[in-house]
Short mmCIF file of C-alpha atoms in Angstrom, two decimals:
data_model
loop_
_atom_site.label_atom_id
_atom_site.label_comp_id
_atom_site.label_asym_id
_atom_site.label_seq_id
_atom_site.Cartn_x
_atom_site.Cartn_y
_atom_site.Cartn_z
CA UNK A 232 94.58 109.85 112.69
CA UNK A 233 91.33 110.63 110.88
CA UNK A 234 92.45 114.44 110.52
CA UNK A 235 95.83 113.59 109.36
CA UNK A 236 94.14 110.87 106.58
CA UNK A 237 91.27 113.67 106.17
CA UNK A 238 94.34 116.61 105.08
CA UNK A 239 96.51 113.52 103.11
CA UNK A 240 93.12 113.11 101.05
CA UNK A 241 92.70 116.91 100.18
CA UNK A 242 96.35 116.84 99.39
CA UNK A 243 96.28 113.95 97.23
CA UNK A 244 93.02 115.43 95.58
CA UNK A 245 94.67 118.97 94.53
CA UNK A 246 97.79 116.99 93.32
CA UNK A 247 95.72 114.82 91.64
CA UNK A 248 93.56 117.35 89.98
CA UNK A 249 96.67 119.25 89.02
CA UNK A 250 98.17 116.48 87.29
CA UNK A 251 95.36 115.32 85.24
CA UNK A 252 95.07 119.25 84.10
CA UNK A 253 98.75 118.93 82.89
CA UNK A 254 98.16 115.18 81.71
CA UNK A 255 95.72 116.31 79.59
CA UNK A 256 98.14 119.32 78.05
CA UNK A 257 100.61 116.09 77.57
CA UNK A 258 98.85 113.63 76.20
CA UNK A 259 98.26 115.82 72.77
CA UNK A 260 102.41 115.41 72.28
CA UNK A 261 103.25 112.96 70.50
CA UNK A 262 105.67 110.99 72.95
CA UNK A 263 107.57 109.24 70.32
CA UNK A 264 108.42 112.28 68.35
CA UNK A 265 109.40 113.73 71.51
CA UNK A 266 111.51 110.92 73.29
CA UNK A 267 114.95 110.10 73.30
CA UNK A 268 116.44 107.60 71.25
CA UNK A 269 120.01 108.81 71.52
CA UNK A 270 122.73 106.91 73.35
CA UNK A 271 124.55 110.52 73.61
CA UNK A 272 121.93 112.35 74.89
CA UNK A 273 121.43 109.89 77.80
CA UNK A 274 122.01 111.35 81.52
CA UNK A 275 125.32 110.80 83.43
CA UNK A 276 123.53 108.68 85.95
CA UNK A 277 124.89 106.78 88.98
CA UNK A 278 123.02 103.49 89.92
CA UNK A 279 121.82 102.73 93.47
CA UNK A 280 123.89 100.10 94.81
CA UNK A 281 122.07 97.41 95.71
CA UNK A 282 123.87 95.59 98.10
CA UNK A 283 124.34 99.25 100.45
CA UNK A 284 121.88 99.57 102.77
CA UNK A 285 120.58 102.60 103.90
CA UNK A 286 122.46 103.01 107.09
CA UNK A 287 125.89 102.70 104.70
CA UNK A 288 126.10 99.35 105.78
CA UNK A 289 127.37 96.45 102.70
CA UNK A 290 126.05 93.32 102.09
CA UNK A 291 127.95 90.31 102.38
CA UNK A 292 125.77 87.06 102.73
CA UNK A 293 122.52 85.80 101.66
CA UNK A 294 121.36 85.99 105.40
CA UNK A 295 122.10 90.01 105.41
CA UNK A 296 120.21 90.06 102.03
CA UNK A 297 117.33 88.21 102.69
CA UNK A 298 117.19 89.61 106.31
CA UNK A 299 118.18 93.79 105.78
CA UNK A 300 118.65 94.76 102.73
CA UNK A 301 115.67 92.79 100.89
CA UNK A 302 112.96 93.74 103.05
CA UNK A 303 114.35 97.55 102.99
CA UNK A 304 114.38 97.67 98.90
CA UNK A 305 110.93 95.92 99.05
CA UNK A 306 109.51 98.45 101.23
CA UNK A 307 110.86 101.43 99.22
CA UNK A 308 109.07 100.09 96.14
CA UNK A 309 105.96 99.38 97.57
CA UNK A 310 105.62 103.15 99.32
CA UNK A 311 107.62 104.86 96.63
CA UNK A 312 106.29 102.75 93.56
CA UNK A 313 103.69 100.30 93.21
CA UNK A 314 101.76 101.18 96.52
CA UNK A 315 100.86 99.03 99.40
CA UNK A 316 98.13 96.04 98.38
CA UNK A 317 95.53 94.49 100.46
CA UNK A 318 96.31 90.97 102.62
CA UNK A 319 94.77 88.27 100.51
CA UNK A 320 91.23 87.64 101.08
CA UNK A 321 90.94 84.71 103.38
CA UNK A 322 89.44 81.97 102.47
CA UNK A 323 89.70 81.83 99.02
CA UNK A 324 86.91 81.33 97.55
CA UNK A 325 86.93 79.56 94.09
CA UNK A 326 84.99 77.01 92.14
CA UNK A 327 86.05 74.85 89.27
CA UNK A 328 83.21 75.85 86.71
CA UNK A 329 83.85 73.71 83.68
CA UNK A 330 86.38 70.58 83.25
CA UNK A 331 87.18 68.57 79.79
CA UNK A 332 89.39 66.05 80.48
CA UNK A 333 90.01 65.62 76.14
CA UNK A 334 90.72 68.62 75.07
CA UNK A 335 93.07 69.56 71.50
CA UNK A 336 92.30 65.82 70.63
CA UNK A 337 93.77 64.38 73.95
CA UNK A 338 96.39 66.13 74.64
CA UNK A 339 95.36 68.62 77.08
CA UNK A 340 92.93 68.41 79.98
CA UNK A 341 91.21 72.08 80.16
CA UNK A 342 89.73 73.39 83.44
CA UNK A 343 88.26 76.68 83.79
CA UNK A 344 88.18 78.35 87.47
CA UNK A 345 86.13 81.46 89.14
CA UNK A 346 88.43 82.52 91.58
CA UNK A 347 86.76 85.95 94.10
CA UNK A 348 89.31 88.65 94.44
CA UNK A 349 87.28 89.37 97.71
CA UNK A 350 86.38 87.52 100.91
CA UNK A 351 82.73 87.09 99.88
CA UNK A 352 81.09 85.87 97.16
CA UNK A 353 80.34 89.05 95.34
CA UNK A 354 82.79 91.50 93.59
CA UNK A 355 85.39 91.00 90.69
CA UNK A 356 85.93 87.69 89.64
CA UNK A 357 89.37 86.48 88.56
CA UNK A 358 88.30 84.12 84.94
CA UNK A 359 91.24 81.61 84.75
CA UNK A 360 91.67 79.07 82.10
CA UNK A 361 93.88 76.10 82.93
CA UNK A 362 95.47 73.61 80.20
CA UNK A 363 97.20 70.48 81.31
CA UNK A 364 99.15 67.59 79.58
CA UNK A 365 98.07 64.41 79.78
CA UNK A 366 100.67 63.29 82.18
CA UNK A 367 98.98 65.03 84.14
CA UNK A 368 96.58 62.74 85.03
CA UNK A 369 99.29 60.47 86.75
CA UNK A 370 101.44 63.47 88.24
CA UNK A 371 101.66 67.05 89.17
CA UNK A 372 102.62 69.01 86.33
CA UNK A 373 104.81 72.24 85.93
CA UNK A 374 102.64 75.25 85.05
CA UNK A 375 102.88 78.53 83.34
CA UNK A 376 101.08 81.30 84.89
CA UNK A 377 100.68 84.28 82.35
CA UNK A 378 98.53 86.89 82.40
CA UNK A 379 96.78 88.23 79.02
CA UNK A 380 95.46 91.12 77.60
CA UNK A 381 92.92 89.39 76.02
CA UNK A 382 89.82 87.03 77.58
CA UNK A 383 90.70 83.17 77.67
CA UNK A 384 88.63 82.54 74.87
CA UNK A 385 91.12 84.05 72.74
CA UNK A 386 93.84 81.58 73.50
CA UNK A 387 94.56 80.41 70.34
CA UNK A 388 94.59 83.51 68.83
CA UNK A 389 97.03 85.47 71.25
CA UNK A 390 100.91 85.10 71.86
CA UNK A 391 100.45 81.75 73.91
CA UNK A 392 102.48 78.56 72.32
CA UNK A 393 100.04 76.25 73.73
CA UNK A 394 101.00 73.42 71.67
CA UNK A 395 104.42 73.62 72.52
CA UNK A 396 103.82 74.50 76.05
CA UNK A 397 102.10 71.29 75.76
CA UNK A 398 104.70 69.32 74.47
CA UNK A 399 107.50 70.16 77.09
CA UNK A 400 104.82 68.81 79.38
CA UNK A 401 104.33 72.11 81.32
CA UNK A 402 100.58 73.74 81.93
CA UNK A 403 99.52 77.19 81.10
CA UNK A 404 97.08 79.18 83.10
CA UNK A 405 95.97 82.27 81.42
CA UNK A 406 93.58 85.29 82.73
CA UNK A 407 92.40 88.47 81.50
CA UNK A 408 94.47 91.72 83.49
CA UNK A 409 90.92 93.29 83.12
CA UNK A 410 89.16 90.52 85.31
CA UNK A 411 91.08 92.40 88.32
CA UNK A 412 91.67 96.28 87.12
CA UNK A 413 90.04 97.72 84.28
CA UNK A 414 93.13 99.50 82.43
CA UNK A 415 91.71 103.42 82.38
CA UNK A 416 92.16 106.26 84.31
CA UNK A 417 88.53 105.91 86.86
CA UNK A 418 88.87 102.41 87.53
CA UNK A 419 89.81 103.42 91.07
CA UNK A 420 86.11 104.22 91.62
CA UNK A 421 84.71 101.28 89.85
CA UNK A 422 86.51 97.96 90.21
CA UNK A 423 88.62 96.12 92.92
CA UNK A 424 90.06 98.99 95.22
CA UNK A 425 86.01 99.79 95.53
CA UNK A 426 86.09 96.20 97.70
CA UNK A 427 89.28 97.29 100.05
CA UNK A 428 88.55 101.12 101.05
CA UNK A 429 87.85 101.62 104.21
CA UNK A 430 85.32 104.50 105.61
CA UNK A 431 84.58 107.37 103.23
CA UNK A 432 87.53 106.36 101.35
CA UNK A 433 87.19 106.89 97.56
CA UNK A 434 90.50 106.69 95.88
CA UNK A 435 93.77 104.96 97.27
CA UNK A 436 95.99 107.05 99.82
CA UNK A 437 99.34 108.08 97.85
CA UNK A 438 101.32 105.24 99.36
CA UNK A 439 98.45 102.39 97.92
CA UNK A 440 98.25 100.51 95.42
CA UNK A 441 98.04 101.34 91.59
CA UNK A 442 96.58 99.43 88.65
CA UNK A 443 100.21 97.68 88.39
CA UNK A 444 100.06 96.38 91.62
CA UNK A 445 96.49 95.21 91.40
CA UNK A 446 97.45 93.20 88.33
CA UNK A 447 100.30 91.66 90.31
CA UNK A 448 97.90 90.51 93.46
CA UNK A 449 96.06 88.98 90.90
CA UNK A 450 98.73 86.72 89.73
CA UNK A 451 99.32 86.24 93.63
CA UNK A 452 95.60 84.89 93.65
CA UNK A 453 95.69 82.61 90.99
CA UNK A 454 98.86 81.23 92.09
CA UNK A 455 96.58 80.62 95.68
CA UNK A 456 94.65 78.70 93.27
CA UNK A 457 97.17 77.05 91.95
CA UNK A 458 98.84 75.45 94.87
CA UNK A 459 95.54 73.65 95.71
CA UNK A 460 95.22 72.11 92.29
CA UNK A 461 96.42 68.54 92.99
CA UNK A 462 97.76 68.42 88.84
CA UNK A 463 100.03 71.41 89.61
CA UNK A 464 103.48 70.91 90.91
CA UNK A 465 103.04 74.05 92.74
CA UNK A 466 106.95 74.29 93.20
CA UNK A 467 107.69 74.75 89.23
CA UNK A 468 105.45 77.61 88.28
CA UNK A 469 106.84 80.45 86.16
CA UNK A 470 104.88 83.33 85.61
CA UNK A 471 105.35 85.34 82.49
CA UNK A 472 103.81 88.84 81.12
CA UNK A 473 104.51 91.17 78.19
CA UNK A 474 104.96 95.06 77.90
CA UNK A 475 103.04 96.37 80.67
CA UNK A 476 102.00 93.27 81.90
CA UNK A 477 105.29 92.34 82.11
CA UNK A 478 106.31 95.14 84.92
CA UNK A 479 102.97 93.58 86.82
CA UNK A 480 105.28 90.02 86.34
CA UNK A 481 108.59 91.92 87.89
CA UNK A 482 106.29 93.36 91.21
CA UNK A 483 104.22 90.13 91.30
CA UNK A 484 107.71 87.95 92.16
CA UNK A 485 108.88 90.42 94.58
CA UNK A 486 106.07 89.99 96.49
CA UNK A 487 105.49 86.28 96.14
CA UNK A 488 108.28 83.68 96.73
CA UNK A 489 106.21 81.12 95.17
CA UNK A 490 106.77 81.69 91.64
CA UNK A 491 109.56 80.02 90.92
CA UNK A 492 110.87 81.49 87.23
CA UNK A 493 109.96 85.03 86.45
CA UNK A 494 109.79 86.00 82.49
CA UNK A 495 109.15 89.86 81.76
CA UNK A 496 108.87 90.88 77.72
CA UNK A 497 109.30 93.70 76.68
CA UNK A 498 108.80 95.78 80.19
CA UNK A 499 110.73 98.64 79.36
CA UNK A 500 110.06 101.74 81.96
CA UNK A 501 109.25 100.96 85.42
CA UNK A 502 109.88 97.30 84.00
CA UNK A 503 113.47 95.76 83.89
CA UNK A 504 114.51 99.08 81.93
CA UNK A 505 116.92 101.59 83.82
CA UNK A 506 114.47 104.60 84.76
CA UNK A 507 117.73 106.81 85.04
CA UNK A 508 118.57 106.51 81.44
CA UNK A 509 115.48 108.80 80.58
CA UNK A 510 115.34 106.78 76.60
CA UNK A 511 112.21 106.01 75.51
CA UNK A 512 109.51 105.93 77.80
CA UNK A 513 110.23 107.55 81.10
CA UNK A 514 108.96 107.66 84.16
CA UNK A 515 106.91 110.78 83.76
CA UNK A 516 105.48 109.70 80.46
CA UNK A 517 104.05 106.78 82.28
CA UNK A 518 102.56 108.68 85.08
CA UNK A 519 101.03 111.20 82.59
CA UNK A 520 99.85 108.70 80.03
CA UNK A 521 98.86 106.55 82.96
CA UNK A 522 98.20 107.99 85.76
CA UNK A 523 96.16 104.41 87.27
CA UNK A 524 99.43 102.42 86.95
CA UNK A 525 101.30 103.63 89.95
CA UNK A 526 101.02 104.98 93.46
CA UNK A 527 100.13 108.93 93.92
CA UNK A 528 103.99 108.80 95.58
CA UNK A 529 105.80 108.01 92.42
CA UNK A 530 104.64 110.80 90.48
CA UNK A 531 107.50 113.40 92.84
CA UNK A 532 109.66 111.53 90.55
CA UNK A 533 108.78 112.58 87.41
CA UNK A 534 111.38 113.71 85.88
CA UNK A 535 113.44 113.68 88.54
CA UNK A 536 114.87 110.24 88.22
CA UNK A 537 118.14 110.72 89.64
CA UNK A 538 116.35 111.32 93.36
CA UNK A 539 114.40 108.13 93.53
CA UNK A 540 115.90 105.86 95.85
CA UNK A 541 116.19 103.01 93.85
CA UNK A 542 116.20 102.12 90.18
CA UNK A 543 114.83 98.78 88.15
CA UNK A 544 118.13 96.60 88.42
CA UNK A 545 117.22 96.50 92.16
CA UNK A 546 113.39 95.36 90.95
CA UNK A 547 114.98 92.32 89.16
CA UNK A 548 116.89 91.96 91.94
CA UNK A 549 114.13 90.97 94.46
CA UNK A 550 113.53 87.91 92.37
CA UNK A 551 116.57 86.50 93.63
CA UNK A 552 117.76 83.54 93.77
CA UNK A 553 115.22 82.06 91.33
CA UNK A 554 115.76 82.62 87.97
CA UNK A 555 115.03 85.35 85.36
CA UNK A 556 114.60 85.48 81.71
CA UNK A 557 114.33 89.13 80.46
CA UNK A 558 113.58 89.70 77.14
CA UNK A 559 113.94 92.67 74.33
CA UNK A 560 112.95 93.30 71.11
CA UNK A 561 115.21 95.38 68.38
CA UNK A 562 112.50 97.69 67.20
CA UNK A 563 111.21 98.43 70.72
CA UNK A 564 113.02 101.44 71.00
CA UNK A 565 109.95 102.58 73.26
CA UNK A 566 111.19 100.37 76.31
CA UNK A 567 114.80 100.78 75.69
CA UNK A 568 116.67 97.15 75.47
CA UNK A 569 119.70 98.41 76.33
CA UNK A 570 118.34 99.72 79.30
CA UNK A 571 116.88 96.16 79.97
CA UNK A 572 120.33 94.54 79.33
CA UNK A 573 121.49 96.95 81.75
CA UNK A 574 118.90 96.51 84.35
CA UNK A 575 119.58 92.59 84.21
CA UNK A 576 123.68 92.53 84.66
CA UNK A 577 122.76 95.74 87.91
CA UNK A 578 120.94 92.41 89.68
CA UNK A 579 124.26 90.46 88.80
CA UNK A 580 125.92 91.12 92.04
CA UNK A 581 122.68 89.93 94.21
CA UNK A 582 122.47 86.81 92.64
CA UNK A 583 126.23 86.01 92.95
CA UNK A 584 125.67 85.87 96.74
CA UNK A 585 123.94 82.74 96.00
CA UNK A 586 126.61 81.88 94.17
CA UNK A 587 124.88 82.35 91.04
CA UNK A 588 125.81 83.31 86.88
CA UNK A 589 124.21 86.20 85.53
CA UNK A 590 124.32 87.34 81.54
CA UNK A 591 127.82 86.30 81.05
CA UNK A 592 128.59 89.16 79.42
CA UNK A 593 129.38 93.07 79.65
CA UNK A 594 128.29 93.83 75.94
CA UNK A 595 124.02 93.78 74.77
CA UNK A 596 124.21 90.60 73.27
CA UNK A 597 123.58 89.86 69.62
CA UNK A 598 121.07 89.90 67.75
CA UNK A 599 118.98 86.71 67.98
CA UNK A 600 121.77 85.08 70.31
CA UNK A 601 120.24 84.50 73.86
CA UNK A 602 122.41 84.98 77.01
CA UNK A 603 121.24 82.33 79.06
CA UNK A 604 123.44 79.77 80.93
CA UNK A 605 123.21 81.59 83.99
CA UNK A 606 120.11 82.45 86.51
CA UNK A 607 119.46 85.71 84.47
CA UNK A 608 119.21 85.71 81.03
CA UNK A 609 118.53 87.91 77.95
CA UNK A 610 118.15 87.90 75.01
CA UNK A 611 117.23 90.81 71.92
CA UNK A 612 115.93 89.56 69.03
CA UNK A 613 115.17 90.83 65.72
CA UNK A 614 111.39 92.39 65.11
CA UNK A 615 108.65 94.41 67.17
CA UNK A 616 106.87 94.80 70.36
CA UNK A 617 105.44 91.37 71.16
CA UNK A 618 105.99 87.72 72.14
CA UNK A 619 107.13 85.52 69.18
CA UNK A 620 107.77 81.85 68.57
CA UNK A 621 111.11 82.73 68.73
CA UNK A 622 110.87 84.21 72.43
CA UNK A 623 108.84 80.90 73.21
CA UNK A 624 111.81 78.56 72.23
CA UNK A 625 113.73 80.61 73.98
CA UNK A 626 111.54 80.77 77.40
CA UNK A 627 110.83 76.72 76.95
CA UNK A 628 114.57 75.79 76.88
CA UNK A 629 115.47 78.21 79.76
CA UNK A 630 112.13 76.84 81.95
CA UNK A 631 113.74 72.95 81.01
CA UNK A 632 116.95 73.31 83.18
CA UNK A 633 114.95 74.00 86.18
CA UNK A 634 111.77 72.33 85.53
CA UNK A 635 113.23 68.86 84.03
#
């Protein structure tokens, strides 16, 4: 076993090196000029079914879905994908560092919360910032769990409605992505996988974890927090993240039944986007740009969509039954809303084992019309590459027919 790990580790190293020589002939494109934004120049592509598992058997019922095919899609993400993450650390060890019980003149009780991404009391340390209603001083409260690109103490300058978060008498919990996986290209030597090798090991095996998936276990660790705050209604959190963040969202619902409504913006490639459709970003502009983000595995696949067993529809897919708000932006051509759209109705037929709506429709919505009566919903509004009011009034009013 240690010769076989010992030859995977020089093979991983050569590939590596070999890719970052190339990476660095790629990054001096410029990947907008050179990416498609033509419907007619898309691939003929053919979608994984979801519902066939890989012995050519089809699913039927929830039971076969939950019990086959699930775990099967699961496990081809995680080896092919995202790469296999650590068990929780056990215990958890947190401490509630700062509580103000009268916070934005009454209305919100603010907490702030260490929580150790490792067994001991040393290593990376998960910063998370929790606002509460007043109510919830009498009873457990619904929270949102999002995760930011930007430390806590820029709340009230970032894309989070707090006041009207507030107001619909849901929390917000907020961290920094950065508390658990510095976004660059060494953080593999310096950060959280540092805490989880094991031996002489020095950079994750090709079938570990990436930056992606670290992000995710994070959200898996606050919501480990969350469940033993006695103000959270632990049952009724969402969890919501944009652009990158938001394929972090996608991965960190797969792996954790918990969350109970999942809200991607913006995700685009290797988010709720259709990797087959090759627009915008693709899947080898991500590995090349970003080599950190995903397991060594899912590079094979660049450019080669067509052979990966499984595409994002099926992603969305293991979110099922709970709900799903997916949301695009018109001038994002970059993570291809039509390729979103697309990835939401390909989870359709999963969630109509439970008996469940999806979109509603076979057509990209409207402009500024959201699609969302059923357990998936969409919607493409007008403007750029970020989380708007708009997408909050949206997100509220979807998060009320489950939460109220």
């Amino acid at each position: 076993m240690k010769n076989h790990r010992l030859f995977l580790s020089t093979i991983l190293t050569l590939f590596t090196l070999s890719v970052c020589a190339q990476a660095e002939r790629i990054q001096k494109r410029d990947y907008n000029k050179y990416a498609n934004y033509d419907e007619s120049k898309v691939p003929a592509y053919t979608l994984p079914d979801a519902l066939l598992c890989s012995d050519g058997t089809r699913v039927t019922t929830v039971e076969e879905w939950e019990q086959k095919r699930r775990p099967e899609l699961f496990q081809l993400f995680e080896t092919y994908m995202f790469g296999k993450a650590p068990a929780a650390p056990s215990p958890l060890i947190y401490r509630v560092t700062d509580t103000a019980q009268k916070e934005l003149g009454g209305k919100a009780i603010r907490k702030l919360v260490d929580i150790m991404l490792t067994s001991k009391s040393e290593g990376p340390v998960l910063h998370l910032q929790l606002y509460l209603p007043r109510e919830a001083r009498r009873h457990r409260v619904p929270v949102i769990l999002g995760i930011s690109f930007k430390p806590n103490n820029t709340i009230h300058e970032g894309p989070w409605a707090l006041d009207s978060i507030l107001a619909h008498g849901y929390g917000l919990a907020t961290f920094c992505y950065e508390d658990v996986e510095p976004d660059r290209f060494d953080n593999h030597q310096t950060c959280l996988h540092t805490y989880y090798y094991k031996g002489s090991q020095r950079e994750p095996w090709p079938d570990e974890w990436g930056a992606v998936a670290a992000w995710a276990w994070g959200m898996n660790r606050a919501m480990d927090y969350l469940v033993q705050d006695p103000q959270v209604d632990a049952s009724k959190v969402a969890i919501l993240g944009h652009s990158r963040l938001g394929k972090a969202v996608l991965w960190a619902a797969a792996c954790d039944p918990r969350f109970a409504l999942i809200i991607p913006v913006n995700s685009g490639c290797c988010g709720a986007a259709l990797s087959r459709r090759q627009f915008g970003e693709t899947v080898e502009t991500v590995n090349y740009r970003f080599r950190h983000w995903y397991c060594g595995n899912y590079k094979q696949f660049n450019a080669r969509e067509e052979h990966m067993p499984f595409d994002q529809h099926e992603l969305i897919a293991l979110s099922a039954p709970r709900p799903i708000y997916i949301a695009s932006a018109e001038d994002d051509k970059w993570s291809d809303p039509y390729g979103e759209f697309l990835g939401a109705k390909g989870a359709e037929p999963v969630y109509a084992l439970y008996g469940l709506k999806g979109i509603g429709s076979d057509q990209l919505t409207p402009l500024d019309i959201p699609y969302a009566d059923g357990a998936i919903a969409y919607h493409i509004r007008r403007g750029p590459h970020a989380v708007l009011s708009y997408d909050w009034q949206q997100f509220l009013r979807f998060a009320d027919r489950y939460f109220k």
